[in-house]
PDB file of C-alpha atoms in Angstrom:
ATOM      1  CA  MET N   1     219.656 250.069 204.890  1.00 31.00           C
ATOM      2  CA  GLU N   2     219.758 253.919 204.310  1.00 39.00           C
ATOM      3  CA  LEU N   3     220.464 255.641 207.507  1.00 40.00           C
ATOM      4  CA  ILE N   4     217.990 258.140 208.952  1.00 43.00           C
ATOM      5  CA  SER N   5     219.215 261.705 209.399  1.00 45.00           C
ATOM      6  CA  TYR N   6     217.487 264.355 211.710  1.00 43.00           C
ATOM      7  CA  PHE N   7     218.224 267.003 209.093  1.00 45.00           C
ATOM      8  CA  GLU N   8     216.008 264.997 206.564  1.00 46.00           C
ATOM      9  CA  LEU N   9     213.131 264.442 208.774  1.00 46.00           C
ATOM     10  CA  VAL N  10     212.149 267.335 210.895  1.00 45.00           C
ATOM     11  CA  SER N  11     209.763 269.992 209.410  1.00 43.00           C
ATOM     12  CA  ALA N  12     209.516 273.630 210.329  1.00 40.00           C
ATOM     13  CA  ASN N  13     208.059 274.558 213.700  1.00 42.00           C
ATOM     14  CA  VAL N  14     204.857 276.570 213.850  1.00 43.00           C
ATOM     15  CA  SER N  15     203.701 279.083 216.401  1.00 44.00           C
ATOM     16  CA  GLY N  16     202.892 277.488 219.680  1.00 47.00           C
ATOM     17  CA  ASN N  17     204.132 274.066 218.662  1.00 51.00           C
ATOM     18  CA  THR N  18     206.167 271.592 220.470  1.00 57.00           C
ATOM     19  CA  GLU N  19     207.114 268.984 217.899  1.00 60.00           C
ATOM     20  CA  VAL N  20     208.463 265.572 218.830  1.00 63.00           C
ATOM     21  CA  VAL N  21     210.000 263.130 216.378  1.00 64.00           C
ATOM     22  CA  LEU N  22     210.234 259.536 217.559  1.00 66.00           C
ATOM     23  CA  HIS N  23     212.360 256.822 215.909  1.00 62.00           C
ATOM     24  CA  PHE N  24     211.491 253.061 216.340  1.00 57.00           C
ATOM     25  CA  LEU N  25     214.445 250.835 216.480  1.00 48.00           C
ATOM     26  CA  ALA N  26     213.552 249.306 213.127  1.00 52.00           C
ATOM     27  CA  PRO N  27     214.063 250.940 209.719  1.00 48.00           C
ATOM     28  CA  GLY N  28     211.252 252.740 207.973  1.00 48.00           C
ATOM     29  CA  THR N  29     209.030 253.409 211.115  1.00 55.00           C
ATOM     30  CA  VAL N  30     209.594 257.032 211.817  1.00 56.00           C
ATOM     31  CA  PHE N  31     206.684 259.303 212.797  1.00 58.00           C
ATOM     32  CA  THR N  32     206.153 262.878 214.221  1.00 62.00           C
ATOM     33  CA  ILE N  33     203.797 264.161 216.724  1.00 63.00           C
ATOM     34  CA  PRO N  34     202.934 267.901 217.006  1.00 62.00           C
ATOM     35  CA  ILE N  35     201.935 268.801 220.378  1.00 58.00           C
ATOM     36  CA  TYR N  36     199.891 272.122 220.820  1.00 55.00           C
ATOM     37  CA  SER N  37     199.797 273.157 224.397  1.00 56.00           C
ATOM     38  CA  LYS N  38     200.101 276.350 226.436  1.00 56.00           C
ATOM     39  CA  ARG N  39     202.032 274.033 229.021  1.00 60.00           C
ATOM     40  CA  PRO N  40     204.423 272.158 226.749  1.00 57.00           C
ATOM     41  CA  VAL N  41     205.825 269.982 229.679  1.00 61.00           C
ATOM     42  CA  THR N  42     202.683 268.600 230.894  1.00 63.00           C
ATOM     43  CA  GLY N  43     201.000 268.484 227.461  1.00 64.00           C
ATOM     44  CA  LEU N  44     204.116 266.736 225.981  1.00 65.00           C
ATOM     45  CA  VAL N  45     204.038 264.001 228.679  1.00 69.00           C
ATOM     46  CA  LYS N  46     200.339 263.466 228.750  1.00 69.00           C
ATOM     47  CA  ASN N  47     199.990 263.087 224.956  1.00 70.00           C
ATOM     48  CA  LEU N  48     203.052 260.855 224.374  1.00 73.00           C
ATOM     49  CA  PHE N  49     202.175 258.403 227.144  1.00 75.00           C
ATOM     50  CA  SER N  50     198.616 257.951 225.872  1.00 76.00           C
ATOM     51  CA  ILE N  51     200.105 257.225 222.403  1.00 72.00           C
ATOM     52  CA  PHE N  52     202.672 254.723 223.781  1.00 74.00           C
ATOM     53  CA  GLN N  53     199.978 252.997 225.941  1.00 77.00           C
ATOM     54  CA  ALA N  54     197.776 252.669 222.803  1.00 76.00           C
ATOM     55  CA  HIS N  55     200.616 250.914 220.919  1.00 71.00           C
ATOM     56  CA  ASN N  56     201.743 248.849 223.923  1.00 77.00           C
ATOM     57  CA  VAL N  57     205.271 249.938 223.762  1.00 74.00           C
ATOM     58  CA  SER N  58     207.771 251.232 226.130  1.00 79.00           C
ATOM     59  CA  THR N  59     209.702 254.657 225.777  1.00 80.00           C
ATOM     60  CA  SER N  60     212.859 252.888 226.754  1.00 81.00           C
ATOM     61  CA  ASP N  61     213.208 251.507 223.342  1.00 76.00           C
ATOM     62  CA  PHE N  62     212.932 254.807 221.612  1.00 77.00           C
ATOM     63  CA  THR N  63     215.093 257.831 220.773  1.00 78.00           C
ATOM     64  CA  LEU N  64     213.262 261.085 221.335  1.00 80.00           C
ATOM     65  CA  ILE N  65     214.049 264.162 219.357  1.00 76.00           C
ATOM     66  CA  HIS N  66     212.508 266.992 221.206  1.00 75.00           C
ATOM     67  CA  VAL N  67     212.180 270.100 218.869  1.00 67.00           C
ATOM     68  CA  ALA N  68     211.065 272.878 221.280  1.00 62.00           C
ATOM     69  CA  ASP N  69     211.671 276.249 222.461  1.00 57.00           C
ATOM     70  CA  GLU N  70     210.573 275.843 226.085  1.00 55.00           C
ATOM     71  CA  SER N  71     213.109 278.124 227.835  1.00 52.00           C
ATOM     72  CA  PRO N  72     210.570 279.422 230.519  1.00 52.00           C
ATOM     73  CA  HIS N  73     210.629 275.924 231.982  1.00 57.00           C
ATOM     74  CA  PHE N  74     213.748 274.455 230.590  1.00 59.00           C
ATOM     75  CA  GLN N  75     214.859 272.988 233.930  1.00 63.00           C
ATOM     76  CA  HIS N  76     211.340 271.719 235.051  1.00 71.00           C
ATOM     77  CA  PRO N  77     211.796 268.692 237.127  1.00 74.00           C
ATOM     78  CA  ARG N  78     208.992 266.776 235.334  1.00 75.00           C
ATOM     79  CA  LEU N  79     210.650 267.364 231.846  1.00 78.00           C
ATOM     80  CA  MET N  80     214.093 266.170 233.310  1.00 82.00           C
ATOM     81  CA  ASP N  81     212.448 263.053 234.729  1.00 83.00           C
ATOM     82  CA  PHE N  82     210.579 262.544 231.475  1.00 82.00           C
ATOM     83  CA  TYR N  83     213.983 262.536 229.614  1.00 86.00           C
ATOM     84  CA  THR N  84     215.300 259.719 231.782  1.00 88.00           C
ATOM     85  CA  LEU N  85     212.734 257.338 230.429  1.00 85.00           C
ATOM     86  CA  TRP N  86     214.109 257.270 226.881  1.00 84.00           C
ATOM     87  CA  LYS N  87     216.931 255.270 225.405  1.00 83.00           C
ATOM     88  CA  LYS N  88     218.433 258.566 224.029  1.00 84.00           C
ATOM     89  CA  VAL N  89     217.193 262.102 223.997  1.00 86.00           C
ATOM     90  CA  TYR N  90     218.110 264.844 221.491  1.00 83.00           C
ATOM     91  CA  ARG N  91     217.030 268.391 222.143  1.00 81.00           C
ATOM     92  CA  HIS N  92     217.409 271.829 220.752  1.00 76.00           C
ATOM     93  CA  ASN N  93     218.647 274.628 223.140  1.00 77.00           C
ATOM     94  CA  TRP N  94     221.410 273.603 225.615  1.00 79.00           C
ATOM     95  CA  HIS N  95     221.617 275.031 228.972  1.00 75.00           C
ATOM     96  CA  SER N  96     224.312 274.890 231.607  1.00 73.00           C
ATOM     97  CA  ASN N  97     222.961 273.215 234.754  1.00 77.00           C
ATOM     98  CA  GLU N  98     223.229 270.308 236.946  1.00 83.00           C
ATOM     99  CA  ALA N  99     220.362 268.216 235.525  1.00 84.00           C
ATOM    100  CA  TYR N 100     221.366 268.525 231.865  1.00 84.00           C
ATOM    101  CA  GLN N 101     225.061 267.649 232.722  1.00 86.00           C
ATOM    102  CA  LYS N 102     223.821 264.718 234.663  1.00 89.00           C
ATOM    103  CA  LEU N 103     221.866 263.291 231.815  1.00 90.00           C
ATOM    104  CA  TYR N 104     224.642 264.112 229.334  1.00 89.00           C
ATOM    105  CA  ASP N 105     227.253 262.158 231.496  1.00 91.00           C
ATOM    106  CA  SER N 106     224.946 259.212 231.472  1.00 91.00           C
ATOM    107  CA  LYS N 107     224.887 259.309 227.750  1.00 89.00           C
ATOM    108  CA  GLN N 108     221.071 259.779 227.665  1.00 90.00           C
ATOM    109  CA  LEU N 109     221.003 263.415 226.581  1.00 89.00           C
ATOM    110  CA  GLU N 110     222.474 265.010 223.431  1.00 86.00           C
ATOM    111  CA  TRP N 111     222.287 268.375 221.910  1.00 83.00           C
ATOM    112  CA  TYR N 112     221.763 269.130 218.030  1.00 78.00           C
ATOM    113  CA  PRO N 113     221.420 272.337 216.035  1.00 77.00           C
ATOM    114  CA  LEU N 114     218.091 273.406 214.675  1.00 67.00           C
ATOM    115  CA  GLY N 115     216.745 276.036 212.146  1.00 63.00           C
ATOM    116  CA  HIS N 116     213.125 276.644 212.121  1.00 58.00           C
ATOM    117  CA  LEU N 117     212.624 277.344 208.469  1.00 55.00           C
ATOM    118  CA  ARG N 118     214.321 274.187 206.968  1.00 59.00           C
ATOM    119  CA  SER N 119     216.947 276.404 205.072  1.00 64.00           C
ATOM    120  CA  PRO N 120     218.427 274.601 202.161  1.00 69.00           C
ATOM    121  CA  PHE N 121     222.092 273.436 203.011  1.00 73.00           C
ATOM    122  CA  LEU N 122     224.336 273.922 199.918  1.00 77.00           C
ATOM    123  CA  PRO N 123     227.901 272.834 199.497  1.00 79.00           C
ATOM    124  CA  LEU N 124     230.479 275.648 199.209  1.00 81.00           C
ATOM    125  CA  ASP N 125     230.836 275.459 195.394  1.00 86.00           C
ATOM    126  CA  GLN N 126     227.145 276.120 195.078  1.00 88.00           C
ATOM    127  CA  LEU N 127     227.071 279.246 197.240  1.00 92.00           C
ATOM    128  CA  THR N 128     227.807 282.770 196.112  1.00 95.00           C
ATOM    129  CA  PRO N 129     231.124 283.922 197.455  1.00 96.00           C
ATOM    130  CA  SER N 130     230.903 286.534 200.147  1.00 97.00           C
ATOM    131  CA  SER N 131     232.765 289.089 197.944  1.00 97.00           C
ATOM    132  CA  GLN N 132     230.128 288.736 195.270  1.00 96.00           C
ATOM    133  CA  ARG N 133     227.066 289.198 197.441  1.00 97.00           C
ATOM    134  CA  LYS N 134     224.923 292.255 197.000  1.00 96.00           C
ATOM    135  CA  LEU N 135     223.979 292.696 200.732  1.00 96.00           C
ATOM    136  CA  ASN N 136     226.313 293.554 203.537  1.00 95.00           C
ATOM    137  CA  ILE N 137     224.587 292.728 206.642  1.00 96.00           C
ATOM    138  CA  THR N 138     221.143 291.249 207.259  1.00 94.00           C
ATOM    139  CA  PHE N 139     218.978 290.611 210.355  1.00 92.00           C
ATOM    140  CA  ARG N 140     215.307 290.057 210.583  1.00 86.00           C
ATOM    141  CA  GLY N 141     213.421 289.066 213.866  1.00 82.00           C
ATOM    142  CA  ASN N 142     210.769 289.908 216.296  1.00 79.00           C
ATOM    143  CA  SER N 143     211.045 292.036 219.245  1.00 78.00           C
ATOM    144  CA  ASN N 144     208.674 289.892 221.429  1.00 70.00           C
ATOM    145  CA  THR N 145     211.455 287.466 222.560  1.00 68.00           C
ATOM    146  CA  ASN N 146     213.924 290.319 223.131  1.00 75.00           C
ATOM    147  CA  LYS N 147     212.870 293.736 223.776  1.00 78.00           C
ATOM    148  CA  LYS N 148     216.467 295.125 223.350  1.00 86.00           C
ATOM    149  CA  ARG N 149     216.752 293.759 219.691  1.00 88.00           C
ATOM    150  CA  LYS N 150     215.737 297.079 218.006  1.00 90.00           C
ATOM    151  CA  ASN N 151     218.307 298.995 220.010  1.00 91.00           C
ATOM    152  CA  ASN N 152     220.925 296.410 219.297  1.00 92.00           C
ATOM    153  CA  PHE N 153     219.962 296.588 215.530  1.00 93.00           C
ATOM    154  CA  ASN N 154     220.208 300.286 215.425  1.00 94.00           C
ATOM    155  CA  GLU N 155     223.508 300.439 217.323  1.00 95.00           C
ATOM    156  CA  VAL N 156     225.226 298.201 214.634  1.00 95.00           C
ATOM    157  CA  GLN N 157     223.861 300.354 211.902  1.00 95.00           C
ATOM    158  CA  GLN N 158     224.996 303.642 213.667  1.00 95.00           C
ATOM    159  CA  VAL N 159     228.486 302.429 214.516  1.00 96.00           C
ATOM    160  CA  LEU N 160     229.189 300.900 211.055  1.00 95.00           C
ATOM    161  CA  GLY N 161     227.511 303.536 209.018  1.00 94.00           C
ATOM    162  CA  VAL N 162     225.927 300.630 206.957  1.00 93.00           C
ATOM    163  CA  LYS N 163     222.260 299.950 206.467  1.00 93.00           C
ATOM    164  CA  ILE N 164     221.234 296.458 207.828  1.00 94.00           C
ATOM    165  CA  THR N 165     218.766 294.706 205.434  1.00 92.00           C
ATOM    166  CA  GLY N 166     215.814 293.352 207.346  1.00 88.00           C
ATOM    167  CA  GLN N 167     213.777 294.721 210.389  1.00 84.00           C
ATOM    168  CA  VAL N 168     212.912 294.131 213.976  1.00 85.00           C
ATOM    169  CA  PHE N 169     209.066 293.752 214.096  1.00 79.00           C
ATOM    170  CA  ALA N 170     206.517 293.718 216.785  1.00 76.00           C
ATOM    171  CA  SER N 171     204.752 290.423 216.067  1.00 64.00           C
ATOM    172  CA  ALA N 172     205.175 287.533 218.387  1.00 57.00           C
ATOM    173  CA  TYR N 173     206.200 285.045 215.796  1.00 54.00           C
ATOM    174  CA  HIS N 174     208.344 285.074 212.837  1.00 51.00           C
ATOM    175  CA  SER N 175     205.911 283.011 210.821  1.00 45.00           C
ATOM    176  CA  ILE N 176     203.213 285.583 210.764  1.00 47.00           C
ATOM    177  CA  ASP N 177     205.397 288.446 209.710  1.00 52.00           C
ATOM    178  CA  PRO N 178     204.423 289.473 206.117  1.00 51.00           C
ATOM    179  CA  SER N 179     207.998 289.799 205.074  1.00 56.00           C
ATOM    180  CA  ALA N 180     209.131 286.350 206.205  1.00 56.00           C
ATOM    181  CA  GLY N 181     209.325 285.104 202.673  1.00 64.00           C
ATOM    182  CA  ASP N 182     212.235 287.327 202.069  1.00 80.00           C
ATOM    183  CA  TYR N 183     214.196 286.050 205.123  1.00 82.00           C
ATOM    184  CA  LEU N 184     216.252 283.278 203.594  1.00 83.00           C
ATOM    185  CA  LYS N 185     216.661 285.110 200.239  1.00 87.00           C
ATOM    186  CA  GLU N 186     218.375 287.916 202.214  1.00 90.00           C
ATOM    187  CA  MET N 187     220.654 285.473 204.084  1.00 91.00           C
ATOM    188  CA  GLN N 188     221.748 283.782 200.807  1.00 92.00           C
ATOM    189  CA  ASP N 189     222.697 287.180 199.246  1.00 94.00           C
ATOM    190  CA  SER N 190     224.325 288.733 202.467  1.00 96.00           C
ATOM    191  CA  ARG N 191     227.853 288.784 203.524  1.00 97.00           C
ATOM    192  CA  PHE N 192     227.301 289.001 207.263  1.00 97.00           C
ATOM    193  CA  CYS N 193     224.259 287.700 209.356  1.00 95.00           C
ATOM    194  CA  LEU N 194     223.893 289.471 212.679  1.00 94.00           C
ATOM    195  CA  ASN N 195     222.918 287.152 215.468  1.00 90.00           C
ATOM    196  CA  ILE N 196     221.056 288.795 218.356  1.00 87.00           C
ATOM    197  CA  ARG N 197     219.555 286.310 220.709  1.00 79.00           C
ATOM    198  CA  GLY N 198     215.743 285.567 221.070  1.00 75.00           C
ATOM    199  CA  ARG N 199     213.947 283.589 223.593  1.00 70.00           C
ATOM    200  CA  THR N 200     217.152 281.731 224.336  1.00 71.00           C
ATOM    201  CA  PRO N 201     220.745 282.502 223.499  1.00 73.00           C
ATOM    202  CA  GLU N 202     220.924 279.709 221.082  1.00 79.00           C
ATOM    203  CA  CYS N 203     218.719 281.141 218.202  1.00 78.00           C
ATOM    204  CA  HIS N 204     217.688 279.235 215.112  1.00 78.00           C
ATOM    205  CA  ARG N 205     218.972 282.178 213.003  1.00 84.00           C
ATOM    206  CA  PHE N 206     222.608 281.071 213.459  1.00 87.00           C
ATOM    207  CA  TYR N 207     222.072 277.746 211.874  1.00 86.00           C
ATOM    208  CA  GLU N 208     220.054 279.212 209.057  1.00 85.00           C
ATOM    209  CA  SER N 209     222.586 281.715 208.250  1.00 90.00           C
ATOM    210  CA  LEU N 210     225.217 278.890 208.210  1.00 90.00           C
ATOM    211  CA  ASP N 211     223.120 276.907 205.705  1.00 88.00           C
ATOM    212  CA  CYS N 212     222.891 280.100 203.576  1.00 90.00           C
ATOM    213  CA  GLY N 213     226.702 280.599 203.444  1.00 94.00           C
ATOM    214  CA  CYS N 214     226.215 283.971 205.363  1.00 95.00           C
ATOM    215  CA  ILE N 215     229.066 284.558 207.958  1.00 97.00           C
ATOM    216  CA  PRO N 216     227.297 284.840 211.464  1.00 94.00           C
ATOM    217  CA  VAL N 217     228.349 287.790 213.799  1.00 95.00           C
ATOM    218  CA  PHE N 218     228.109 287.453 217.512  1.00 90.00           C
ATOM    219  CA  ILE N 219     228.560 290.417 219.822  1.00 91.00           C
ATOM    220  CA  ASP N 220     229.049 289.411 223.452  1.00 86.00           C
ATOM    221  CA  ARG N 221     227.701 292.714 224.791  1.00 86.00           C
ATOM    222  CA  PHE N 222     224.357 291.912 223.523  1.00 85.00           C
ATOM    223  CA  VAL N 223     224.040 288.886 225.850  1.00 76.00           C
ATOM    224  CA  ASP N 224     221.881 289.750 228.914  1.00 69.00           C
ATOM    225  CA  PHE N 225     223.449 288.868 232.323  1.00 59.00           C
ATOM    226  CA  ASN N 226     220.720 286.558 233.093  1.00 61.00           C
ATOM    227  CA  TYR N 227     221.617 284.481 229.955  1.00 66.00           C
ATOM    228  CA  LYS N 228     225.312 284.281 230.417  1.00 69.00           C
ATOM    229  CA  SER N 229     225.360 280.758 231.918  1.00 69.00           C
ATOM    230  CA  GLN N 230     223.129 279.480 229.204  1.00 72.00           C
ATOM    231  CA  PHE N 231     225.151 281.220 226.365  1.00 76.00           C
ATOM    232  CA  ARG N 232     228.467 279.816 227.658  1.00 77.00           C
ATOM    233  CA  GLY N 233     226.917 276.231 228.011  1.00 78.00           C
ATOM    234  CA  TRP N 234     225.747 276.464 224.396  1.00 81.00           C
ATOM    235  CA  GLN N 235     229.091 277.864 223.262  1.00 81.00           C
ATOM    236  CA  SER N 236     230.875 274.913 224.795  1.00 79.00           C
ATOM    237  CA  LYS N 237     228.533 272.588 222.754  1.00 81.00           C
ATOM    238  CA  LEU N 238     229.366 274.241 219.532  1.00 81.00           C
ATOM    239  CA  GLN N 239     233.146 273.752 220.427  1.00 79.00           C
ATOM    240  CA  GLU N 240     232.485 269.925 220.966  1.00 77.00           C
ATOM    241  CA  VAL N 241     231.379 269.395 217.328  1.00 75.00           C
ATOM    242  CA  SER N 242     234.233 271.457 215.878  1.00 67.00           C
ATOM    243  CA  TRP N 243     237.030 269.898 213.917  1.00 65.00           C
ATOM    244  CA  ARG N 244     239.018 272.908 215.002  1.00 64.00           C
ATOM    245  CA  ARG N 245     238.792 271.771 218.704  1.00 63.00           C
ATOM    246  CA  GLY N 246     240.798 274.018 221.031  1.00 62.00           C
ATOM    247  CA  GLN N 247     240.853 276.918 218.482  1.00 70.00           C
ATOM    248  CA  GLU N 248     238.722 279.971 217.927  1.00 76.00           C
ATOM    249  CA  PHE N 249     235.533 279.695 215.830  1.00 83.00           C
ATOM    250  CA  PRO N 250     235.988 280.667 212.104  1.00 89.00           C
ATOM    251  CA  PHE N 251     233.215 283.084 212.073  1.00 90.00           C
ATOM    252  CA  ILE N 252     232.923 286.281 213.901  1.00 92.00           C
ATOM    253  CA  TRP N 253     232.593 286.396 217.680  1.00 88.00           C
ATOM    254  CA  VAL N 254     233.572 289.825 219.157  1.00 90.00           C
ATOM    255  CA  GLN N 255     233.253 291.594 222.451  1.00 89.00           C
ATOM    256  CA  ASP N 256     231.414 294.831 221.085  1.00 93.00           C
ATOM    257  CA  VAL N 257     230.236 296.537 218.082  1.00 95.00           C
ATOM    258  CA  GLN N 258     233.281 298.561 217.685  1.00 96.00           C
ATOM    259  CA  ALA N 259     235.387 295.424 217.309  1.00 95.00           C
ATOM    260  CA  PHE N 260     233.001 294.219 214.616  1.00 96.00           C
ATOM    261  CA  ALA N 261     233.318 297.510 212.853  1.00 97.00           C
ATOM    262  CA  ASN N 262     237.165 297.421 212.831  1.00 97.00           C
ATOM    263  CA  MET N 263     236.935 293.800 211.273  1.00 96.00           C
ATOM    264  CA  TYR N 264     234.240 294.761 208.896  1.00 97.00           C
ATOM    265  CA  ASN N 265     236.377 297.754 207.551  1.00 96.00           C
ATOM    266  CA  GLU N 266     239.286 295.537 207.229  1.00 96.00           C
ATOM    267  CA  LEU N 267     237.332 292.849 205.283  1.00 97.00           C
ATOM    268  CA  VAL N 268     234.933 295.015 203.208  1.00 96.00           C
ATOM    269  CA  ASN N 269     236.414 298.427 202.736  1.00 95.00           C
ATOM    270  CA  SER N 270     240.179 297.717 202.012  1.00 94.00           C
ATOM    271  CA  GLY N 271     240.005 296.560 198.420  1.00 95.00           C
ATOM    272  CA  ALA N 272     240.865 293.234 196.880  1.00 96.00           C
ATOM    273  CA  PRO N 273     243.170 292.038 199.760  1.00 96.00           C
ATOM    274  CA  GLY N 274     240.192 292.512 202.269  1.00 97.00           C
ATOM    275  CA  LEU N 275     237.600 290.752 199.892  1.00 97.00           C
ATOM    276  CA  ALA N 276     240.022 287.765 199.576  1.00 97.00           C
ATOM    277  CA  LYS N 277     240.115 287.482 203.325  1.00 97.00           C
ATOM    278  CA  LEU N 278     236.383 287.625 203.533  1.00 97.00           C
ATOM    279  CA  ASP N 279     235.968 284.763 201.013  1.00 97.00           C
ATOM    280  CA  ALA N 280     238.548 282.790 203.010  1.00 96.00           C
ATOM    281  CA  MET N 281     236.584 283.313 206.276  1.00 95.00           C
ATOM    282  CA  GLN N 282     233.389 282.238 204.375  1.00 96.00           C
ATOM    283  CA  ARG N 283     235.122 279.097 203.205  1.00 94.00           C
ATOM    284  CA  GLU N 284     236.579 278.192 206.559  1.00 92.00           C
ATOM    285  CA  THR N 285     233.096 278.712 208.344  1.00 92.00           C
ATOM    286  CA  MET N 286     231.340 276.483 205.719  1.00 92.00           C
ATOM    287  CA  GLU N 287     233.939 273.839 206.205  1.00 89.00           C
ATOM    288  CA  TRP N 288     233.478 274.033 209.874  1.00 88.00           C
ATOM    289  CA  TRP N 289     229.622 273.860 209.468  1.00 88.00           C
ATOM    290  CA  THR N 290     229.847 270.837 207.034  1.00 86.00           C
ATOM    291  CA  ALA N 291     232.022 269.062 209.578  1.00 84.00           C
ATOM    292  CA  ALA N 292     229.722 269.973 212.445  1.00 83.00           C
ATOM    293  CA  ARG N 293     226.631 268.726 210.582  1.00 82.00           C
ATOM    294  CA  GLN N 294     228.236 265.382 209.715  1.00 81.00           C
ATOM    295  CA  HIS N 295     229.271 264.878 213.473  1.00 80.00           C
ATOM    296  CA  ILE N 296     225.640 265.507 214.679  1.00 79.00           C
ATOM    297  CA  LYS N 297     224.240 263.452 211.770  1.00 76.00           C
ATOM    298  CA  HIS N 298     226.402 260.461 212.875  1.00 78.00           C
ATOM    299  CA  LEU N 299     225.277 260.817 216.492  1.00 76.00           C
ATOM    300  CA  VAL N 300     221.617 260.820 215.546  1.00 73.00           C
ATOM    301  CA  GLU N 301     221.891 257.907 212.928  1.00 73.00           C
ATOM    302  CA  THR N 302     223.813 255.836 215.516  1.00 73.00           C
ATOM    303  CA  ALA N 303     221.003 256.282 218.074  1.00 70.00           C
ATOM    304  CA  THR N 304     218.113 255.903 215.781  1.00 66.00           C
ATOM    305  CA  CYS N 305     219.290 253.086 213.519  1.00 63.00           C
ATOM    306  CA  SER N 306     220.795 250.703 216.045  1.00 55.00           C
ATOM    307  CA  PHE N 307     219.353 247.384 217.090  1.00 44.00           C
ATOM    308  CA  PRO N 308     219.542 245.630 220.399  1.00 43.00           C
ATOM    309  CA  ASN N 309     221.958 243.039 218.996  1.00 39.00           C
ATOM    310  CA  ASP N 310     224.123 245.714 217.706  1.00 40.00           C
ATOM    311  CA  GLN N 311     224.992 247.116 221.063  1.00 38.00           C
TER     312      GLN N 311
END
């Protein structure tokens, strides 16, 4: 039997959608349920239970992959109780709190990375090397989920003295921005992809930039105080899937914009030696991401393709 992978199943999110992917404990019986609701927790529970009752099956035999950006109520008690009813739950967005940790310790809850736009993952030998890319830095996002994004965007441009390809636009959802079609093309031809948090610290843009071979850039000072706990919790999950356990991440994660400017000048503006270092950083980042994807893929396949007599 060919094993099932999350990366081959989940389609792009659409505005206002909470998508759920359910895996039967039998091969070939995978289905998705899009849930449209202004109250995703209650809408999710109500719709799923009606479907399960109609099929006369129990949630305890299923793995739930919850594709959702529901940060305003991420620790809603009903959602946490709902998760306990499943054999295993995978979810995007990881938060540092007691409820999540308890489910994680009981082996019921796992985290997995998610990009919204199903960006194509290419092996390193099919990616344009960073030194040969035409764009220096890219960032495209809306200001609805983070009012400070435009200021952050402008600060990086000013300190570096380099134009960032892309824009911070006013629409509520990326999917309705008229320039969204250029988003992945820009990443595939850019050396660095700036990561500024959105509705949650763990933004889909990070995973999409990795798929495109664009070196992610995180600037700690751009993280709001209220997001510090969530941000560190997610950072710890990244470290868990790294084959570089106990070491620094291979991409750029710095304290402030000036620290990034210093690194940028060393890599881009110092001639051939700097560009060689740039390509080495891209290779190491992509090797890390390949290993991380395989780790997550194994976890999901183990949960979704197991049978009761295999346990």
